[in-house]
Amino acid sequence: MVTVVLNNEYIEVADVNQDNMVNILDVVSIVNLILGGKTAADATEATLIQSGSSLLLKSNGYIGGLEMTLTHGEDFSLELSGNALVSDYATKDGQTKVVIVVPEGEVLFTTTGDYTIADVLVANSNSAVSVNQASKFELSAAYPNPFNPVTSMSFTMPQDGLASVKVYNLMGQQVAML
């Protein structure tokens, strides 16, 4: 079934929810039929975070699976984390389609090379979930320069939360925590 989704095929008997598409929603439905119900509350939203070379998935509950299409150059490679019931991908003409069923843990995969998420569908146990795509954690360069008595920099986070920024001197000693 995952191979059918990866190859963008339509097989009528695979369309479990009868929406005239075969996608991660059908795969999750079959997994639920075979394995029974889930034990956690369904997620209502999820966030994808590109952190370094990894793509993370954070949610507020159970995620049954996800399907996404990545666009990239020829220097791109992908390694799935393997922390899922089933995970696979297929690459063709600068696009990689990824299917991950019942991901366990936040890290979905790691990559080399740049990519863009062109399309994503995340499902809980029975429906699609709202997905936010967060940008990266970023710390700007210090200006005017770090050796002046006063310097400035900005720190951005992909989502609201707590963070600390520690400042060290040239000897490796912490001199401040912002």
PDB file of C-alpha atoms in Angstrom:
ATOM      1  CA  MET A   1       0.000   0.000   0.000  1.00  0.00           C
ATOM      2  CA  VAL A   2       2.862   2.387   0.822  1.00  0.00           C
ATOM      3  CA  THR A   3       4.376   1.601  -2.592  1.00  0.00           C
ATOM      4  CA  VAL A   4       1.066   2.523  -4.240  1.00  0.00           C
ATOM      5  CA  VAL A   5       1.125   5.893  -2.443  1.00  0.00           C
ATOM      6  CA  LEU A   6       4.788   6.508  -3.309  1.00  0.00           C
ATOM      7  CA  ASN A   7       4.151   5.799  -6.999  1.00  0.00           C
ATOM      8  CA  ASN A   8       1.016   7.995  -7.164  1.00  0.00           C
ATOM      9  CA  GLU A   9      -1.046   5.050  -8.316  1.00  0.00           C
ATOM     10  CA  TYR A  10      -4.768   4.691  -7.937  1.00  0.00           C
ATOM     11  CA  ILE A  11      -6.143   1.249  -7.157  1.00  0.00           C
ATOM     12  CA  GLU A  12      -9.820   1.340  -6.321  1.00  0.00           C
ATOM     13  CA  VAL A  13      -9.662  -1.325  -3.597  1.00  0.00           C
ATOM     14  CA  ALA A  14      -6.854   0.602  -1.862  1.00  0.00           C
ATOM     15  CA  ASP A  15      -9.080   3.690  -1.536  1.00  0.00           C
ATOM     16  CA  VAL A  16     -10.338   2.700   1.918  1.00  0.00           C
ATOM     17  CA  ASN A  17     -12.008   6.039   2.719  1.00  0.00           C
ATOM     18  CA  GLN A  18     -13.479   6.284  -0.818  1.00  0.00           C
ATOM     19  CA  ASP A  19     -12.265   9.819  -1.574  1.00  0.00           C
ATOM     20  CA  ASN A  20     -10.961   8.842  -5.056  1.00  0.00           C
ATOM     21  CA  MET A  21      -7.347   9.154  -3.888  1.00  0.00           C
ATOM     22  CA  VAL A  22      -4.934   6.666  -2.373  1.00  0.00           C
ATOM     23  CA  ASN A  23      -2.824   8.435   0.247  1.00  0.00           C
ATOM     24  CA  ILE A  24      -1.646   8.277   3.850  1.00  0.00           C
ATOM     25  CA  LEU A  25      -5.255   8.510   5.107  1.00  0.00           C
ATOM     26  CA  ASP A  26      -5.979   5.128   3.490  1.00  0.00           C
ATOM     27  CA  VAL A  27      -2.775   3.599   4.874  1.00  0.00           C
ATOM     28  CA  VAL A  28      -3.620   4.794   8.400  1.00  0.00           C
ATOM     29  CA  SER A  29      -7.136   3.364   8.059  1.00  0.00           C
ATOM     30  CA  ILE A  30      -5.759  -0.052   7.116  1.00  0.00           C
ATOM     31  CA  VAL A  31      -3.213   0.018   9.957  1.00  0.00           C
ATOM     32  CA  ASN A  32      -6.021   0.826  12.404  1.00  0.00           C
ATOM     33  CA  LEU A  33      -8.116  -2.057  11.038  1.00  0.00           C
ATOM     34  CA  ILE A  34      -5.240  -4.507  11.385  1.00  0.00           C
ATOM     35  CA  LEU A  35      -3.716  -3.368  14.677  1.00  0.00           C
ATOM     36  CA  GLY A  36      -6.803  -2.009  16.377  1.00  0.00           C
ATOM     37  CA  GLY A  37      -7.270   1.419  17.857  1.00  0.00           C
ATOM     38  CA  LYS A  38      -4.622   3.720  19.209  1.00  0.00           C
ATOM     39  CA  THR A  39      -4.034   4.435  22.886  1.00  0.00           C
ATOM     40  CA  ALA A  40      -3.244   8.178  22.754  1.00  0.00           C
ATOM     41  CA  ALA A  41      -5.543  11.096  21.940  1.00  0.00           C
ATOM     42  CA  ASP A  42      -5.544  12.188  18.295  1.00  0.00           C
ATOM     43  CA  ALA A  43      -3.441  15.174  17.331  1.00  0.00           C
ATOM     44  CA  THR A  44      -5.276  18.215  16.009  1.00  0.00           C
ATOM     45  CA  GLU A  45      -2.164  20.004  14.803  1.00  0.00           C
ATOM     46  CA  ALA A  46       1.445  19.239  13.933  1.00  0.00           C
ATOM     47  CA  THR A  47       4.564  21.284  13.262  1.00  0.00           C
ATOM     48  CA  LEU A  48       7.413  20.392  10.921  1.00  0.00           C
ATOM     49  CA  ILE A  49      10.748  21.892  11.952  1.00  0.00           C
ATOM     50  CA  GLN A  50      13.897  21.885   9.847  1.00  0.00           C
ATOM     51  CA  SER A  51      16.662  21.699  12.457  1.00  0.00           C
ATOM     52  CA  GLY A  52      20.148  21.395  11.011  1.00  0.00           C
ATOM     53  CA  SER A  53      20.115  18.414   8.680  1.00  0.00           C
ATOM     54  CA  SER A  54      17.071  16.846  10.377  1.00  0.00           C
ATOM     55  CA  LEU A  55      13.345  17.253   9.866  1.00  0.00           C
ATOM     56  CA  LEU A  56      11.371  17.045  13.110  1.00  0.00           C
ATOM     57  CA  LEU A  57       7.658  16.462  13.651  1.00  0.00           C
ATOM     58  CA  LYS A  58       6.037  17.800  16.815  1.00  0.00           C
ATOM     59  CA  SER A  59       2.343  17.330  17.538  1.00  0.00           C
ATOM     60  CA  ASN A  60      -0.219  17.645  20.300  1.00  0.00           C
ATOM     61  CA  GLY A  61      -1.285  13.975  20.107  1.00  0.00           C
ATOM     62  CA  TYR A  62      -1.269  10.763  18.082  1.00  0.00           C
ATOM     63  CA  ILE A  63      -0.013  10.895  14.485  1.00  0.00           C
ATOM     64  CA  GLY A  64      -1.004   7.923  12.343  1.00  0.00           C
ATOM     65  CA  GLY A  65       1.194   8.871   9.412  1.00  0.00           C
ATOM     66  CA  LEU A  66       2.446  11.474   7.004  1.00  0.00           C
ATOM     67  CA  GLU A  67       3.066  11.823   3.309  1.00  0.00           C
ATOM     68  CA  MET A  68       5.198  14.577   1.820  1.00  0.00           C
ATOM     69  CA  THR A  69       6.853  15.616  -1.399  1.00  0.00           C
ATOM     70  CA  LEU A  70      10.277  17.274  -1.315  1.00  0.00           C
ATOM     71  CA  THR A  71      11.870  19.166  -4.210  1.00  0.00           C
ATOM     72  CA  HIS A  72      15.653  19.313  -4.396  1.00  0.00           C
ATOM     73  CA  GLY A  73      18.781  19.306  -6.506  1.00  0.00           C
ATOM     74  CA  GLU A  74      20.944  16.367  -7.534  1.00  0.00           C
ATOM     75  CA  ASP A  75      23.204  16.718  -4.462  1.00  0.00           C
ATOM     76  CA  PHE A  76      20.323  15.712  -2.151  1.00  0.00           C
ATOM     77  CA  SER A  77      20.231  12.495  -0.132  1.00  0.00           C
ATOM     78  CA  LEU A  78      17.875  11.319   2.603  1.00  0.00           C
ATOM     79  CA  GLU A  79      18.142   8.856   5.472  1.00  0.00           C
ATOM     80  CA  LEU A  80      14.929   7.887   7.276  1.00  0.00           C
ATOM     81  CA  SER A  81      15.175   7.632  11.061  1.00  0.00           C
ATOM     82  CA  GLY A  82      13.546   4.192  11.106  1.00  0.00           C
ATOM     83  CA  ASN A  83      11.507   5.136  14.191  1.00  0.00           C
ATOM     84  CA  ALA A  84       8.163   4.228  12.639  1.00  0.00           C
ATOM     85  CA  LEU A  85       5.943   1.271  11.928  1.00  0.00           C
ATOM     86  CA  VAL A  86       6.722   1.696   8.210  1.00  0.00           C
ATOM     87  CA  SER A  87       8.776   4.334   6.396  1.00  0.00           C
ATOM     88  CA  ASP A  88       9.881   4.557   2.791  1.00  0.00           C
ATOM     89  CA  TYR A  89      10.620   7.059   0.029  1.00  0.00           C
ATOM     90  CA  ALA A  90      10.958   7.237  -3.743  1.00  0.00           C
ATOM     91  CA  THR A  91      12.970   9.792  -5.742  1.00  0.00           C
ATOM     92  CA  LYS A  92      12.321  10.794  -9.347  1.00  0.00           C
ATOM     93  CA  ASP A  93      13.269  13.911 -11.353  1.00  0.00           C
ATOM     94  CA  GLY A  94      14.318  16.132  -8.433  1.00  0.00           C
ATOM     95  CA  GLN A  95      11.380  15.143  -6.241  1.00  0.00           C
ATOM     96  CA  THR A  96      11.290  12.737  -3.337  1.00  0.00           C
ATOM     97  CA  LYS A  97       8.031  11.402  -1.962  1.00  0.00           C
ATOM     98  CA  VAL A  98       8.203  10.236   1.668  1.00  0.00           C
ATOM     99  CA  VAL A  99       5.648   8.095   3.521  1.00  0.00           C
ATOM    100  CA  ILE A 100       5.998   7.461   7.254  1.00  0.00           C
ATOM    101  CA  VAL A 101       3.388   5.409   9.131  1.00  0.00           C
ATOM    102  CA  VAL A 102       3.030   5.799  12.921  1.00  0.00           C
ATOM    103  CA  PRO A 103       6.186   7.849  13.546  1.00  0.00           C
ATOM    104  CA  GLU A 104       7.699   7.322  17.008  1.00  0.00           C
ATOM    105  CA  GLY A 105       9.899  10.192  18.107  1.00  0.00           C
ATOM    106  CA  GLU A 106      10.403  13.639  16.662  1.00  0.00           C
ATOM    107  CA  VAL A 107      13.147  13.017  14.062  1.00  0.00           C
ATOM    108  CA  LEU A 108      11.651  11.878  10.754  1.00  0.00           C
ATOM    109  CA  PHE A 109      14.813  11.893   8.634  1.00  0.00           C
ATOM    110  CA  THR A 110      18.176  13.517   8.050  1.00  0.00           C
ATOM    111  CA  THR A 111      19.399  14.930   4.751  1.00  0.00           C
ATOM    112  CA  THR A 112      22.367  16.242   2.889  1.00  0.00           C
ATOM    113  CA  GLY A 113      21.708  19.047   0.435  1.00  0.00           C
ATOM    114  CA  ASP A 114      18.946  21.634   0.386  1.00  0.00           C
ATOM    115  CA  TYR A 115      15.280  20.803  -0.123  1.00  0.00           C
ATOM    116  CA  THR A 116      11.867  22.401  -0.029  1.00  0.00           C
ATOM    117  CA  ILE A 117       8.699  20.766   1.260  1.00  0.00           C
ATOM    118  CA  ALA A 118       6.379  21.083  -1.733  1.00  0.00           C
ATOM    119  CA  ASP A 119       3.420  19.191  -0.293  1.00  0.00           C
ATOM    120  CA  VAL A 120       2.593  17.559   3.031  1.00  0.00           C
ATOM    121  CA  LEU A 121      -0.329  15.596   4.455  1.00  0.00           C
ATOM    122  CA  VAL A 122      -0.305  14.554   8.116  1.00  0.00           C
ATOM    123  CA  ALA A 123      -3.015  12.269   9.513  1.00  0.00           C
ATOM    124  CA  ASN A 124      -4.122  11.279  12.989  1.00  0.00           C
ATOM    125  CA  SER A 125      -6.107   8.039  13.365  1.00  0.00           C
ATOM    126  CA  ASN A 126      -8.944   9.125  11.037  1.00  0.00           C
ATOM    127  CA  SER A 127      -8.452  12.545   9.411  1.00  0.00           C
ATOM    128  CA  ALA A 128      -5.970  15.103   8.156  1.00  0.00           C
ATOM    129  CA  VAL A 129      -4.261  17.329  10.716  1.00  0.00           C
ATOM    130  CA  SER A 130      -3.404  21.012  10.420  1.00  0.00           C
ATOM    131  CA  VAL A 131       0.342  21.358   9.680  1.00  0.00           C
ATOM    132  CA  ASN A 132       2.609  24.309  10.422  1.00  0.00           C
ATOM    133  CA  GLN A 133       6.005  24.497   8.782  1.00  0.00           C
ATOM    134  CA  ALA A 134       8.394  26.290  11.086  1.00  0.00           C
ATOM    135  CA  SER A 135      11.547  27.903   9.880  1.00  0.00           C
ATOM    136  CA  LYS A 136      14.913  27.211  11.432  1.00  0.00           C
ATOM    137  CA  PHE A 137      16.440  28.376  14.698  1.00  0.00           C
ATOM    138  CA  GLU A 138      18.663  31.312  13.753  1.00  0.00           C
ATOM    139  CA  LEU A 139      21.198  33.488  15.553  1.00  0.00           C
ATOM    140  CA  SER A 140      22.352  36.528  13.609  1.00  0.00           C
ATOM    141  CA  ALA A 141      25.928  37.734  13.515  1.00  0.00           C
ATOM    142  CA  ALA A 142      26.974  40.089  16.300  1.00  0.00           C
ATOM    143  CA  TYR A 143      27.161  43.756  15.289  1.00  0.00           C
ATOM    144  CA  PRO A 144      28.869  46.155  15.176  1.00  0.00           C
ATOM    145  CA  ASN A 145      31.303  43.419  16.279  1.00  0.00           C
ATOM    146  CA  PRO A 146      31.634  41.212  19.362  1.00  0.00           C
ATOM    147  CA  PHE A 147      34.741  43.028  20.666  1.00  0.00           C
ATOM    148  CA  ASN A 148      33.007  46.382  21.200  1.00  0.00           C
ATOM    149  CA  PRO A 149      31.733  47.205  24.710  1.00  0.00           C
ATOM    150  CA  VAL A 150      28.149  46.787  23.436  1.00  0.00           C
ATOM    151  CA  THR A 151      27.040  44.450  20.669  1.00  0.00           C
ATOM    152  CA  SER A 152      23.657  43.289  19.363  1.00  0.00           C
ATOM    153  CA  MET A 153      22.306  40.146  17.729  1.00  0.00           C
ATOM    154  CA  SER A 154      18.909  38.608  17.106  1.00  0.00           C
ATOM    155  CA  PHE A 155      17.680  35.092  17.865  1.00  0.00           C
ATOM    156  CA  THR A 156      14.627  33.631  16.127  1.00  0.00           C
ATOM    157  CA  MET A 157      12.781  30.422  16.918  1.00  0.00           C
ATOM    158  CA  PRO A 158      10.390  28.448  14.721  1.00  0.00           C
ATOM    159  CA  GLN A 159       7.697  28.401  17.416  1.00  0.00           C
ATOM    160  CA  ASP A 160       6.892  29.948  20.772  1.00  0.00           C
ATOM    161  CA  GLY A 161       8.678  28.405  23.710  1.00  0.00           C
ATOM    162  CA  LEU A 162      11.442  28.804  26.224  1.00  0.00           C
ATOM    163  CA  ALA A 163      15.067  29.232  25.163  1.00  0.00           C
ATOM    164  CA  SER A 164      18.306  30.391  26.688  1.00  0.00           C
ATOM    165  CA  VAL A 165      21.255  31.974  24.948  1.00  0.00           C
ATOM    166  CA  LYS A 166      24.551  31.631  26.776  1.00  0.00           C
ATOM    167  CA  VAL A 167      27.491  33.977  26.166  1.00  0.00           C
ATOM    168  CA  TYR A 168      31.053  32.679  26.605  1.00  0.00           C
ATOM    169  CA  ASN A 169      34.386  34.493  26.696  1.00  0.00           C
ATOM    170  CA  LEU A 170      37.474  33.425  24.748  1.00  0.00           C
ATOM    171  CA  MET A 171      38.540  31.184  27.657  1.00  0.00           C
ATOM    172  CA  GLY A 172      35.326  29.160  27.329  1.00  0.00           C
ATOM    173  CA  GLN A 173      33.800  30.537  30.514  1.00  0.00           C
ATOM    174  CA  GLN A 174      30.122  31.455  30.598  1.00  0.00           C
ATOM    175  CA  VAL A 175      29.804  35.194  31.227  1.00  0.00           C
ATOM    176  CA  ALA A 176      26.087  35.745  30.679  1.00  0.00           C
ATOM    177  CA  MET A 177      22.806  33.947  30.044  1.00  0.00           C
ATOM    178  CA  LEU A 178      20.208  35.917  28.092  1.00  0.00           C
TER     179      LEU A 178
END
